[in-house]
Coordinates of C-alpha atoms in Angstrom, one line a residue:
Chain A
X1 CA 8.1 -15.4 -9.9
X2 CA 5.5 -15.2 -7.2
X3 CA 7.1 -14.4 -3.9
X4 CA 5.8 -13.1 -0.6
X5 CA 7.3 -9.8 0.6
X6 CA 6.5 -6.5 2.3
X7 CA 5.1 -3.8 0.1
X8 CA 8.0 -1.5 0.6
X9 CA 10.5 -4.2 -0.3
X10 CA 8.5 -5.1 -3.4
X11 CA 8.6 -1.4 -4.5
X12 CA 12.4 -1.3 -3.8
X13 CA 12.9 -4.4 -5.9
X14 CA 10.8 -2.8 -8.7
X15 CA 12.9 0.4 -8.6
X16 CA 16.1 -1.6 -8.7
X17 CA 14.8 -3.4 -11.9
X18 CA 14.2 0.1 -13.4
X19 CA 18.0 0.7 -13.1
X20 CA 17.9 4.1 -11.4
X21 CA 21.1 6.1 -11.7
X22 CA 20.6 8.6 -8.9
X23 CA 18.5 8.0 -5.7
X24 CA 18.2 10.8 -3.2
X25 CA 16.3 10.5 0.0
X26 CA 16.0 11.8 3.5
X27 CA 16.4 8.7 5.6
X28 CA 14.3 9.4 8.6
X29 CA 10.6 9.6 9.6
X30 CA 8.4 9.9 7.6
X31 CA 10.3 7.4 5.4
X32 CA 9.6 3.8 4.6
X33 CA 11.7 0.7 4.1
X34 CA 11.9 1.5 0.4
X35 CA 14.9 3.8 0.5
X36 CA 16.5 1.7 3.3
X37 CA 16.4 -1.3 1.0
X38 CA 17.6 0.7 -2.0
X39 CA 20.6 2.1 0.1
X40 CA 21.6 -1.5 0.8
X41 CA 21.2 -2.5 -2.9
X42 CA 23.5 0.4 -3.9
X43 CA 26.0 -0.5 -1.2
X44 CA 26.0 -4.1 -2.4
X45 CA 26.5 -3.0 -6.0
X46 CA 23.2 -4.5 -7.0
X47 CA 22.3 -1.1 -8.4
X48 CA 24.8 0.7 -10.6
X49 CA 23.9 4.2 -9.4
X50 CA 24.6 7.0 -6.8
X51 CA 22.7 7.1 -3.5
X52 CA 22.7 10.6 -2.0
X53 CA 21.7 11.0 1.6
X54 CA 20.4 14.5 2.1
X55 CA 19.4 16.7 5.0
X56 CA 15.7 17.2 4.0
X57 CA 13.1 16.2 1.5
X58 CA 13.5 19.6 -0.1
X59 CA 17.1 18.6 -0.8
X60 CA 16.2 15.1 -1.8
X61 CA 13.9 16.2 -4.6
X62 CA 16.3 19.0 -5.5
X63 CA 19.1 16.5 -6.0
X64 CA 16.8 14.4 -8.2
X65 CA 16.0 17.5 -10.2
X66 CA 19.6 18.1 -10.8
X67 CA 20.3 14.5 -11.7
X68 CA 17.4 14.4 -14.1
X69 CA 18.6 17.6 -15.7
X70 CA 22.0 16.1 -16.2
X71 CA 20.4 13.1 -17.9
X72 CA 20.1 10.5 -15.2
X73 CA 17.2 8.3 -14.3
X74 CA 16.3 9.7 -10.8
X75 CA 14.2 8.2 -8.0
X76 CA 13.0 9.2 -4.6
X77 CA 10.3 8.1 -2.1
X78 CA 8.6 10.0 0.6
X79 CA 5.2 10.5 2.3
X80 CA 3.1 13.0 4.2
X81 CA 5.1 16.0 5.7
X82 CA 8.1 14.9 3.6
X83 CA 6.1 15.4 0.4
X84 CA 4.8 18.7 1.8
X85 CA 8.4 19.9 2.2
X86 CA 9.0 19.0 -1.5
X87 CA 6.1 21.2 -2.7
X88 CA 8.2 23.9 -4.4
X89 CA 10.5 21.5 -6.1
X90 CA 7.6 19.4 -7.4
X91 CA 6.3 22.4 -9.4
X92 CA 9.8 23.2 -10.6
X93 CA 10.4 19.6 -11.9
X94 CA 7.2 19.6 -13.9
X95 CA 7.8 23.1 -15.2
X96 CA 11.3 22.2 -16.3
X97 CA 9.8 19.1 -18.0
X98 CA 12.2 16.8 -16.1
X99 CA 11.2 13.1 -15.9
X100 CA 11.5 11.0 -12.7
X101 CA 9.4 8.7 -10.6
X102 CA 8.7 9.1 -7.0
X103 CA 6.9 6.6 -4.7
X104 CA 4.5 8.0 -2.2
X105 CA 3.4 5.8 0.7
X106 CA 0.3 7.9 1.2
X107 CA -0.2 9.2 4.7
X108 CA -2.2 12.0 6.4
X109 CA -0.9 15.5 6.9
X110 CA -0.7 17.2 10.3
X111 CA -1.8 18.8 12.4
X112 CA -3.0 17.0 14.4
X113 CA 0.0 14.7 14.1
X114 CA -0.9 11.4 12.4
X115 CA 1.3 8.8 11.0
X116 CA -1.6 6.9 9.4
X117 CA -2.9 6.5 5.9
X118 CA -5.0 8.8 3.8
X119 CA -4.5 10.5 0.5
X120 CA -4.2 14.1 1.6
X121 CA -0.5 14.3 0.9
X122 CA -0.6 13.6 -2.8
X123 CA -4.0 15.1 -3.4
X124 CA -2.6 18.4 -2.1
X125 CA -0.1 18.2 -5.0
X126 CA -2.6 17.4 -7.7
X127 CA -2.0 20.8 -9.4
X128 CA 1.8 20.4 -9.5
X129 CA 2.1 18.9 -13.0
X130 CA 3.1 15.4 -11.8
X131 CA 1.0 12.5 -13.1
X132 CA -0.4 10.5 -10.2
X133 CA -1.2 6.8 -10.2
X134 CA -2.8 5.0 -7.3
X135 CA -2.2 1.3 -6.6
X136 CA -4.8 -1.1 -5.2
X137 CA -2.4 -3.8 -4.0
X138 CA 1.4 -4.4 -3.9
X139 CA 1.3 -6.1 -7.3
X140 CA -0.1 -3.0 -8.9
X141 CA 2.3 -0.8 -6.9
X142 CA 5.2 -2.9 -8.3
X143 CA 4.0 -2.8 -11.9
X144 CA 3.1 0.9 -12.0
X145 CA 6.8 1.8 -11.5
X146 CA 7.8 0.3 -14.8
X147 CA 4.9 2.0 -16.6
X148 CA 5.5 5.3 -14.8
X149 CA 9.2 5.5 -15.9
X150 CA 8.3 4.7 -19.5
X151 CA 5.6 7.4 -19.6
X152 CA 7.6 10.0 -17.7
X153 CA 10.6 9.7 -20.0
X154 CA 8.5 9.6 -23.2
X155 CA 9.6 12.6 -25.3
X156 CA 5.9 13.4 -25.9
X157 CA 5.3 13.6 -22.2
X158 CA 8.5 14.6 -20.2
X159 CA 6.7 15.0 -16.9
X160 CA 7.5 13.5 -13.5
X161 CA 5.1 10.9 -12.0
X162 CA 4.1 9.8 -8.6
X163 CA 3.2 6.1 -7.8
X164 CA 1.0 6.3 -4.8
X165 CA 0.4 3.3 -2.5
X166 CA -1.3 3.4 0.8
X167 CA 1.0 3.9 3.8
X168 CA 1.0 0.9 6.2
X169 CA -2.1 -0.7 4.5
X170 CA 0.2 -1.6 1.6
X171 CA 3.7 -0.4 2.5
X172 CA 3.9 -2.6 5.6
X173 CA 1.8 -5.5 4.4
X174 CA 3.3 -8.9 3.4
X175 CA 1.6 -10.5 0.5
X176 CA 2.5 -12.4 -2.7
X177 CA 3.9 -10.3 -5.6
X178 CA 4.8 -11.6 -9.0
X179 CA 8.2 -9.9 -9.5
X180 CA 9.6 -9.7 -13.0
X181 CA 13.2 -10.5 -13.8
X182 CA 15.7 -8.0 -15.1
X183 CA 15.7 -9.2 -18.7
X184 CA 11.9 -8.9 -18.8
X185 CA 12.0 -5.3 -17.5
X186 CA 14.9 -4.4 -19.8
X187 CA 12.7 -5.6 -22.7
X188 CA 10.0 -3.3 -21.7
X189 CA 11.7 -0.2 -20.3
X190 CA 14.6 1.1 -22.4
X191 CA 17.4 3.2 -20.9
X192 CA 16.6 6.9 -20.3
X193 CA 17.3 9.1 -23.3
X194 CA 17.1 12.7 -22.2
X195 CA 15.4 15.1 -24.6
X196 CA 18.0 17.7 -23.6
X197 CA 20.4 17.7 -20.7
X198 CA 22.9 19.8 -18.9
X199 CA 26.3 19.2 -20.5
X200 CA 29.4 21.4 -19.9
X201 CA 30.6 20.5 -23.4
X202 CA 27.3 21.6 -25.0
X203 CA 25.9 24.2 -22.6
X204 CA 22.2 25.1 -22.4
X205 CA 20.2 27.0 -19.9
X206 CA 17.3 25.6 -18.0
X207 CA 14.7 27.3 -15.8
X208 CA 14.8 30.7 -17.5
X209 CA 12.6 33.6 -16.7
X210 CA 9.2 33.6 -18.4
X211 CA 7.8 37.1 -18.7
X212 CA 4.1 37.7 -18.9
X213 CA 4.4 37.5 -22.7
X214 CA 5.5 33.8 -22.4
X215 CA 4.5 32.3 -19.1
X216 CA 1.0 31.2 -20.1
X217 CA 2.3 29.4 -23.2
X218 CA 4.6 27.3 -20.9
X219 CA 1.6 26.4 -18.7
X220 CA -0.4 25.5 -21.8
X221 CA 2.2 23.2 -23.0
X222 CA 2.5 21.4 -19.6
X223 CA -1.3 21.0 -19.7
X224 CA -1.0 19.5 -23.2
X225 CA 1.8 17.2 -22.0
X226 CA -0.4 16.0 -19.2
X227 CA -3.2 15.2 -21.6
X228 CA -0.7 13.3 -23.7
X229 CA 0.4 11.5 -20.5
X230 CA -3.1 10.0 -20.4
X231 CA -2.7 8.6 -23.9
X232 CA 0.8 7.4 -23.2
X233 CA -0.2 5.7 -20.0
X234 CA -2.9 3.7 -21.8
X235 CA -0.4 2.7 -24.5
X236 CA 2.3 1.8 -22.0
X237 CA -0.3 -0.1 -19.9
X238 CA -1.3 -2.1 -22.9
X239 CA 2.3 -2.8 -23.9
X240 CA 2.9 -3.9 -20.3
X241 CA 0.1 -6.5 -20.5
X242 CA 1.7 -7.9 -23.7
X243 CA 5.0 -8.3 -21.8
X244 CA 3.8 -9.4 -18.4
X245 CA 0.2 -10.5 -18.8
X246 CA -1.3 -8.0 -16.3
X247 CA -3.5 -5.4 -17.9
X248 CA -3.1 -1.7 -17.1
X249 CA -4.4 -0.5 -20.4
X250 CA -6.9 2.0 -18.9
X251 CA -6.8 4.8 -16.5
X252 CA -9.8 3.3 -14.7
X253 CA -10.8 -0.2 -13.9
X254 CA -14.5 -1.3 -13.7
X255 CA -15.6 -4.1 -11.4
X256 CA -19.0 -5.7 -11.8
X257 CA -20.5 -2.5 -13.4
X258 CA -22.6 -4.5 -15.8
X259 CA -26.2 -3.9 -14.9
X260 CA -25.2 -1.8 -11.8
X261 CA -27.6 0.9 -10.7
X262 CA -25.2 2.3 -8.1
X263 CA -21.5 2.7 -8.7
X264 CA -18.8 3.3 -6.1
X265 CA -15.7 5.3 -7.1
X266 CA -12.5 5.1 -5.2
X267 CA -8.7 5.0 -5.4
X268 CA -6.0 2.9 -3.7
X269 CA -6.2 -0.1 -1.4
X270 CA -9.8 0.5 -0.3
X271 CA -10.8 -0.8 -3.8
X272 CA -9.9 -4.3 -2.7
X273 CA -12.2 -4.1 0.3
X274 CA -14.9 -2.6 -2.0
X275 CA -14.6 -5.5 -4.4
X276 CA -15.2 -8.0 -1.6
X277 CA -18.2 -5.9 -0.4
X278 CA -19.6 -5.6 -3.9
X279 CA -19.4 -9.4 -4.3
X280 CA -21.4 -9.8 -1.1
X281 CA -24.0 -7.1 -2.1
X282 CA -24.3 -8.7 -5.6
X283 CA -24.9 -12.1 -3.9
X284 CA -27.7 -10.4 -1.9
X285 CA -29.2 -9.1 -5.2
X286 CA -28.1 -5.5 -5.0
X287 CA -27.0 -4.0 -8.3
X288 CA -23.7 -2.4 -7.2
X289 CA -20.3 -2.1 -8.9
X290 CA -17.0 -0.3 -8.5
X291 CA -15.1 2.1 -10.8
X292 CA -11.5 2.3 -9.6
X293 CA -9.5 5.4 -10.6
X294 CA -5.9 4.3 -11.3
X295 CA -4.9 7.7 -12.5
X296 CA -6.0 10.9 -10.8
X297 CA -3.8 13.1 -12.8
X298 CA -4.4 13.3 -15.7
X299 CA -8.0 13.0 -14.6
X300 CA -9.8 10.3 -16.6
X301 CA -13.0 12.2 -17.4
X302 CA -13.8 10.5 -20.6
X303 CA -13.3 7.0 -19.2
X304 CA -15.5 7.9 -16.2
X305 CA -18.3 9.1 -18.4
X306 CA -18.1 6.1 -20.6
X307 CA -17.9 3.6 -17.8
X308 CA -20.9 5.0 -15.9
X309 CA -23.2 5.4 -18.8
X310 CA -26.0 3.2 -17.3
X311 CA -25.9 3.9 -13.6
X312 CA -28.4 6.0 -11.6
X313 CA -26.3 6.8 -8.6
X314 CA -22.6 7.3 -8.0
X315 CA -21.0 7.3 -4.5
X316 CA -17.4 8.7 -4.5
X317 CA -15.2 7.7 -1.6
X318 CA -12.5 10.3 -0.9
X319 CA -9.6 9.7 1.5
X320 CA -9.0 13.4 1.4
X321 CA -10.8 16.6 2.0
X322 CA -10.4 19.9 0.1
X323 CA -11.2 22.0 3.1
X324 CA -13.9 24.5 2.3
X325 CA -15.3 22.3 -0.5
X326 CA -15.5 18.5 -0.4
X327 CA -13.4 15.4 -1.4
X328 CA -11.2 16.0 -4.5
X329 CA -12.4 13.0 -6.5
X330 CA -16.1 13.7 -5.6
X331 CA -15.8 17.3 -6.8
X332 CA -14.2 16.2 -10.1
X333 CA -16.6 13.3 -10.8
X334 CA -19.5 15.7 -10.2
X335 CA -18.1 18.0 -12.9
X336 CA -17.4 15.1 -15.2
X337 CA -21.0 13.8 -14.9
X338 CA -22.7 17.3 -14.8
X339 CA -25.9 17.2 -17.0
X340 CA -25.9 13.4 -17.3
X341 CA -28.8 13.0 -14.8
X342 CA -26.7 10.7 -12.6
X343 CA -26.8 11.6 -8.9
X344 CA -23.3 11.9 -7.6
X345 CA -22.7 11.9 -3.8
X346 CA -19.3 12.3 -2.0
X347 CA -18.2 10.6 1.1
X348 CA -15.0 11.6 3.0
X349 CA -13.8 8.3 4.5
X350 CA -10.8 6.7 6.2
X351 CA -8.9 9.9 7.1
X352 CA -5.8 9.5 9.3
X353 CA -6.0 5.7 9.2
X354 CA -9.6 5.2 10.2
X355 CA -10.3 1.6 9.2
X356 CA -12.8 1.0 6.4
X357 CA -14.7 -2.3 6.6
X358 CA -17.0 -4.1 4.2
X359 CA -19.9 -3.0 6.3
X360 CA -18.9 0.6 5.9
X361 CA -19.1 0.2 2.1
X362 CA -22.5 -1.4 2.4
X363 CA -23.7 1.6 4.6
X364 CA -22.4 4.1 2.0
X365 CA -24.4 2.3 -0.7
X366 CA -27.5 2.5 1.6
X367 CA -26.9 6.2 2.1
X368 CA -26.4 6.8 -1.6
X369 CA -29.5 5.0 -2.6
X370 CA -31.4 7.2 -0.1
X371 CA -29.8 10.3 -1.7
X372 CA -27.9 11.1 1.5
X373 CA -24.3 12.1 0.9
X374 CA -21.8 14.9 0.6
X375 CA -20.6 14.1 4.1
X376 CA -17.9 12.9 6.4
X377 CA -18.7 9.2 6.8
X378 CA -18.5 7.5 10.2
X379 CA -17.8 10.4 12.5
X380 CA -17.9 10.1 16.3
X381 CA -21.2 11.5 17.4
X382 CA -19.7 14.0 20.0
X383 CA -18.6 16.3 17.2
X384 CA -22.0 16.3 15.5
Chain B
X1 CA -10.7 -17.3 4.1
X2 CA -9.4 -17.8 7.6
X3 CA -8.1 -15.0 9.8
X4 CA -5.6 -14.8 12.7
X5 CA -5.2 -11.9 15.2
X6 CA -2.1 -11.8 17.3
X7 CA -2.2 -9.9 20.6
X8 CA 1.1 -9.0 22.3
X9 CA 3.0 -6.1 23.8
X10 CA 5.6 -3.9 22.1
X11 CA 8.9 -5.8 22.0
X12 CA 7.5 -9.3 21.9
X13 CA 7.7 -9.6 18.2
X14 CA 4.0 -9.8 17.3
X15 CA 4.5 -8.1 13.9
X16 CA 7.4 -10.4 13.1
X17 CA 5.2 -13.4 14.1
X18 CA 2.5 -12.2 11.7
X19 CA 5.0 -11.8 8.8
X20 CA 6.7 -15.2 9.4
X21 CA 3.4 -17.0 9.7
X22 CA 2.3 -15.4 6.4
X23 CA 5.6 -16.4 4.7
X24 CA 5.2 -20.0 6.1
X25 CA 1.6 -20.1 4.9
X26 CA 2.6 -19.0 1.4
X27 CA 5.3 -21.7 1.4
X28 CA 2.6 -24.1 2.5
X29 CA 0.7 -23.3 -0.6
X30 CA -2.0 -20.7 0.2
X31 CA -2.2 -17.0 -0.4
X32 CA -1.6 -15.0 2.7
X33 CA -1.5 -11.4 3.9
X34 CA 0.1 -10.1 7.1
X35 CA 0.0 -6.6 8.4
X36 CA 0.3 -4.8 11.7
X37 CA -2.1 -2.5 13.6
X38 CA 0.3 0.4 13.9
X39 CA 0.1 2.4 17.0
X40 CA 2.7 4.7 18.4
X41 CA 5.1 1.8 19.1
X42 CA 6.6 1.6 22.5
X43 CA 7.9 -1.3 24.5
X44 CA 5.2 -2.8 26.6
X45 CA 2.2 -1.2 25.0
X46 CA -0.6 -3.6 23.7
X47 CA -0.1 -4.3 19.9
X48 CA -2.0 -6.3 17.4
X49 CA -0.9 -7.9 14.1
X50 CA -3.0 -9.8 11.6
X51 CA -2.8 -12.6 9.1
X52 CA -5.3 -13.8 6.5
X53 CA -5.1 -17.2 4.7
X54 CA -7.0 -17.8 1.5
X55 CA -7.1 -20.0 -1.6
X56 CA -7.0 -16.9 -3.8
X57 CA -5.5 -13.5 -3.7
X58 CA -6.6 -11.5 -0.5
X59 CA -8.2 -8.2 -1.5
X60 CA -9.7 -7.3 1.9
X61 CA -7.7 -4.5 3.7
X62 CA -9.6 -3.9 6.9
X63 CA -8.3 -5.0 10.3
X64 CA -9.5 -8.4 11.6
X65 CA -12.6 -8.2 13.8
X66 CA -13.9 -11.8 13.7
X67 CA -10.9 -14.0 13.8
X68 CA -10.8 -17.8 13.4
X69 CA -7.6 -17.9 15.5
X70 CA -6.0 -15.7 18.1
X71 CA -2.5 -15.9 19.6
X72 CA -2.0 -14.2 22.9
X73 CA 1.6 -13.6 23.7
X74 CA 1.0 -12.0 27.1
X75 CA -1.8 -13.4 29.3
X76 CA -2.1 -10.1 31.2
X77 CA -3.9 -8.9 28.1
X78 CA -6.8 -11.3 28.7
X79 CA -8.5 -9.1 31.3
X80 CA -8.8 -5.9 29.3
X81 CA -7.2 -6.5 26.0
X82 CA -10.3 -7.7 24.1
X83 CA -8.3 -10.8 22.9
X84 CA -11.5 -12.9 22.4
X85 CA -13.5 -10.1 20.8
X86 CA -15.5 -11.3 17.8
X87 CA -14.0 -14.8 17.8
X88 CA -15.8 -17.2 15.5
X89 CA -17.6 -20.2 16.9
X90 CA -15.1 -23.1 16.7
X91 CA -12.2 -20.7 16.8
X92 CA -8.9 -21.6 18.4
X93 CA -7.1 -19.4 20.9
X94 CA -3.4 -20.1 21.6
X95 CA -2.4 -18.5 24.9
X96 CA 1.1 -18.1 26.5
X97 CA 0.5 -19.0 30.1
X98 CA 1.5 -21.6 32.6
X99 CA -2.2 -22.1 33.5
X100 CA -4.2 -25.0 32.1
X101 CA -6.9 -24.2 29.5
X102 CA -9.7 -24.7 32.1
X103 CA -8.4 -21.7 34.0
X104 CA -8.9 -19.4 31.1
X105 CA -12.2 -17.6 30.8
X106 CA -12.9 -17.8 27.1
X107 CA -16.2 -17.5 25.3
X108 CA -18.2 -20.7 24.7
X109 CA -17.3 -22.4 21.5
X110 CA -13.7 -21.2 21.5
X111 CA -11.0 -24.0 21.9
X112 CA -8.3 -22.8 24.2
X113 CA -4.7 -24.1 24.0
X114 CA -2.2 -23.0 26.6
X115 CA 1.5 -23.3 26.4
X116 CA 4.1 -21.9 28.8
X117 CA 6.0 -20.2 25.9
X118 CA 7.9 -17.8 28.2
X119 CA 9.6 -20.7 30.1
X120 CA 10.3 -22.5 26.9
X121 CA 11.7 -19.4 25.2
X122 CA 13.9 -18.6 28.3
X123 CA 15.2 -22.2 28.3
X124 CA 15.9 -22.4 24.5
X125 CA 16.6 -18.8 23.5
X126 CA 17.7 -17.3 26.9
X127 CA 15.3 -14.4 26.4
X128 CA 11.5 -14.2 27.1
X129 CA 10.6 -13.5 23.5
X130 CA 7.8 -15.9 22.7
X131 CA 6.9 -15.2 19.2
X132 CA 8.7 -18.1 17.5
X133 CA 7.6 -20.6 20.1
X134 CA 4.0 -19.6 19.6
X135 CA 4.4 -19.9 15.9
X136 CA 5.2 -23.6 16.4
X137 CA 2.2 -24.0 18.7
X138 CA 0.0 -22.3 16.0
X139 CA 1.3 -24.6 13.3
X140 CA 0.4 -27.7 15.5
X141 CA -3.0 -26.3 16.7
X142 CA -4.4 -25.1 13.4
X143 CA -2.6 -26.9 10.5
X144 CA -2.6 -23.6 8.6
X145 CA 1.2 -23.8 8.2
X146 CA 3.5 -26.7 7.9
X147 CA 6.4 -27.0 10.4
X148 CA 9.0 -27.4 7.6
X149 CA 7.6 -24.2 5.9
X150 CA 7.9 -22.4 9.3
X151 CA 11.4 -23.6 9.7
X152 CA 12.3 -22.3 6.2
X153 CA 10.7 -18.9 7.1
X154 CA 12.7 -18.7 10.3
X155 CA 16.0 -19.6 8.6
X156 CA 15.4 -16.9 6.0
X157 CA 14.8 -14.3 8.6
X158 CA 17.4 -15.0 11.3
X159 CA 21.2 -15.5 11.1
X160 CA 22.3 -19.1 11.5
X161 CA 22.9 -19.4 15.3
X162 CA 19.7 -17.5 16.1
X163 CA 17.8 -19.4 13.5
X164 CA 18.8 -22.8 15.1
X165 CA 17.6 -21.7 18.5
X166 CA 14.3 -20.3 17.1
X167 CA 13.7 -23.4 15.1
X168 CA 14.3 -25.5 18.2
X169 CA 11.9 -23.4 20.2
X170 CA 9.2 -23.6 17.5
X171 CA 9.7 -27.4 17.1
X172 CA 9.5 -28.0 20.9
X173 CA 6.2 -26.0 21.0
X174 CA 4.9 -27.8 17.9
X175 CA 5.5 -31.2 19.6
X176 CA 4.1 -30.0 23.0
X177 CA 0.8 -29.0 21.3
X178 CA 0.7 -32.4 19.5
X179 CA 1.6 -31.5 16.0
X180 CA 2.5 -34.4 13.7
X181 CA 5.6 -33.8 11.6

């Protein structure tokens, strides 16, 4: 049923429908309303699970690691510095092949202190072994949780996943969301069946030493699982569309790419603004389209190559900067399209909550068509 | 698509106003979107909140620079607050002040509606929190939200006794601005 709600509450509702068994969170800044709402749902017995209030994000994710190892469906949410504090545990969960889903309300990392949106927090964990999905709106943020649990717990995958949605721009926005009911979600997402779990009656060890003779093979298998996650995401996305009528059967989404000479590439909520800007530019006769990256890990290289077959120029918008190189998506899209003859230019944009308007999108297209790029877009002139 | 920008000061409930107007608009049958311009919130500091109204899903995520409507909760913001910045020709400004519209220096082509929301809120609610009063005025002045949808949104948000008072404040403002039930 379509109802209007805040993004954070929509995500909390979606998580509830996934029947989490253990939720652990650090309930103070930088936190969102998500875990506040979930705490209330557990207290009201709307969720049949444990809610563990911990003393830091490191502990939050550690509690989820233990819960998942014991065979429970685990959940947490965080953002920004909180995710940074989880860094070590993120790598451990992926290495231990423990499923869970965590929501990240994307925000900038300090210093300087910023509470506002960009993608630096999750991009900085792109190498951790978690798959990463980015939502354009609160409907997609809601739906991706059901898909993420299904993929994470698939025995051919067994990797944790992040559902990323833009802090404030989505997390604090009220808009209509079509929220499924419990029976519909139960029909799509089965209960968690652990591949193996900690059980005192049937003891196993997890997290053993891997000497140089074995460590690389573990890493190879995690890489293989990530590649499998891409295929499972597509299958789970298609199955989702059969159940709910909204299509997530691709790791990317093309918008008005037919006949486009210039393609924009972006992730997250800015894709909505870009779609409106593309419509205006198309009305003015400009051949422009958008390729939205829904998944950043695994990186949808094949899909990008296939979707951009006929364009001349690609402008990648990155709400992050790999300091010392360039935006993360820009770097990877350039590698994907190397040798294709397509000009790929990168634009670092919207860091620390800098607003991105339709006119900014049009200006980026102007720059790209002149061959000017690989830059921070829209800087104050006093630093130039 | 029509756009509303709300200007207020921290503590006046501008963000709540945006949310409840969006809820009432959705109940009135349109797609709506509400979001705040987050600053480092502190009581008294200028704040803005935004609402979009559309016949289809709203995809645009930028802040609102060329509003069709503005609500000004604190008239002291008129001097330096940029409350009329970018307003569209034919736009409507709803301002909380005891002054008549003719005393407000607004750009040409902007229709100014003034209402002494502070006095009304003090009388009905006992506190100078003007957001619900101005929502009633907004409903009457623009027709973007129905009064019954606003009442429903207020009753869902506030506990019963507070809801009654806020509905009364909104209704009184709605009638003062000349809204037809």
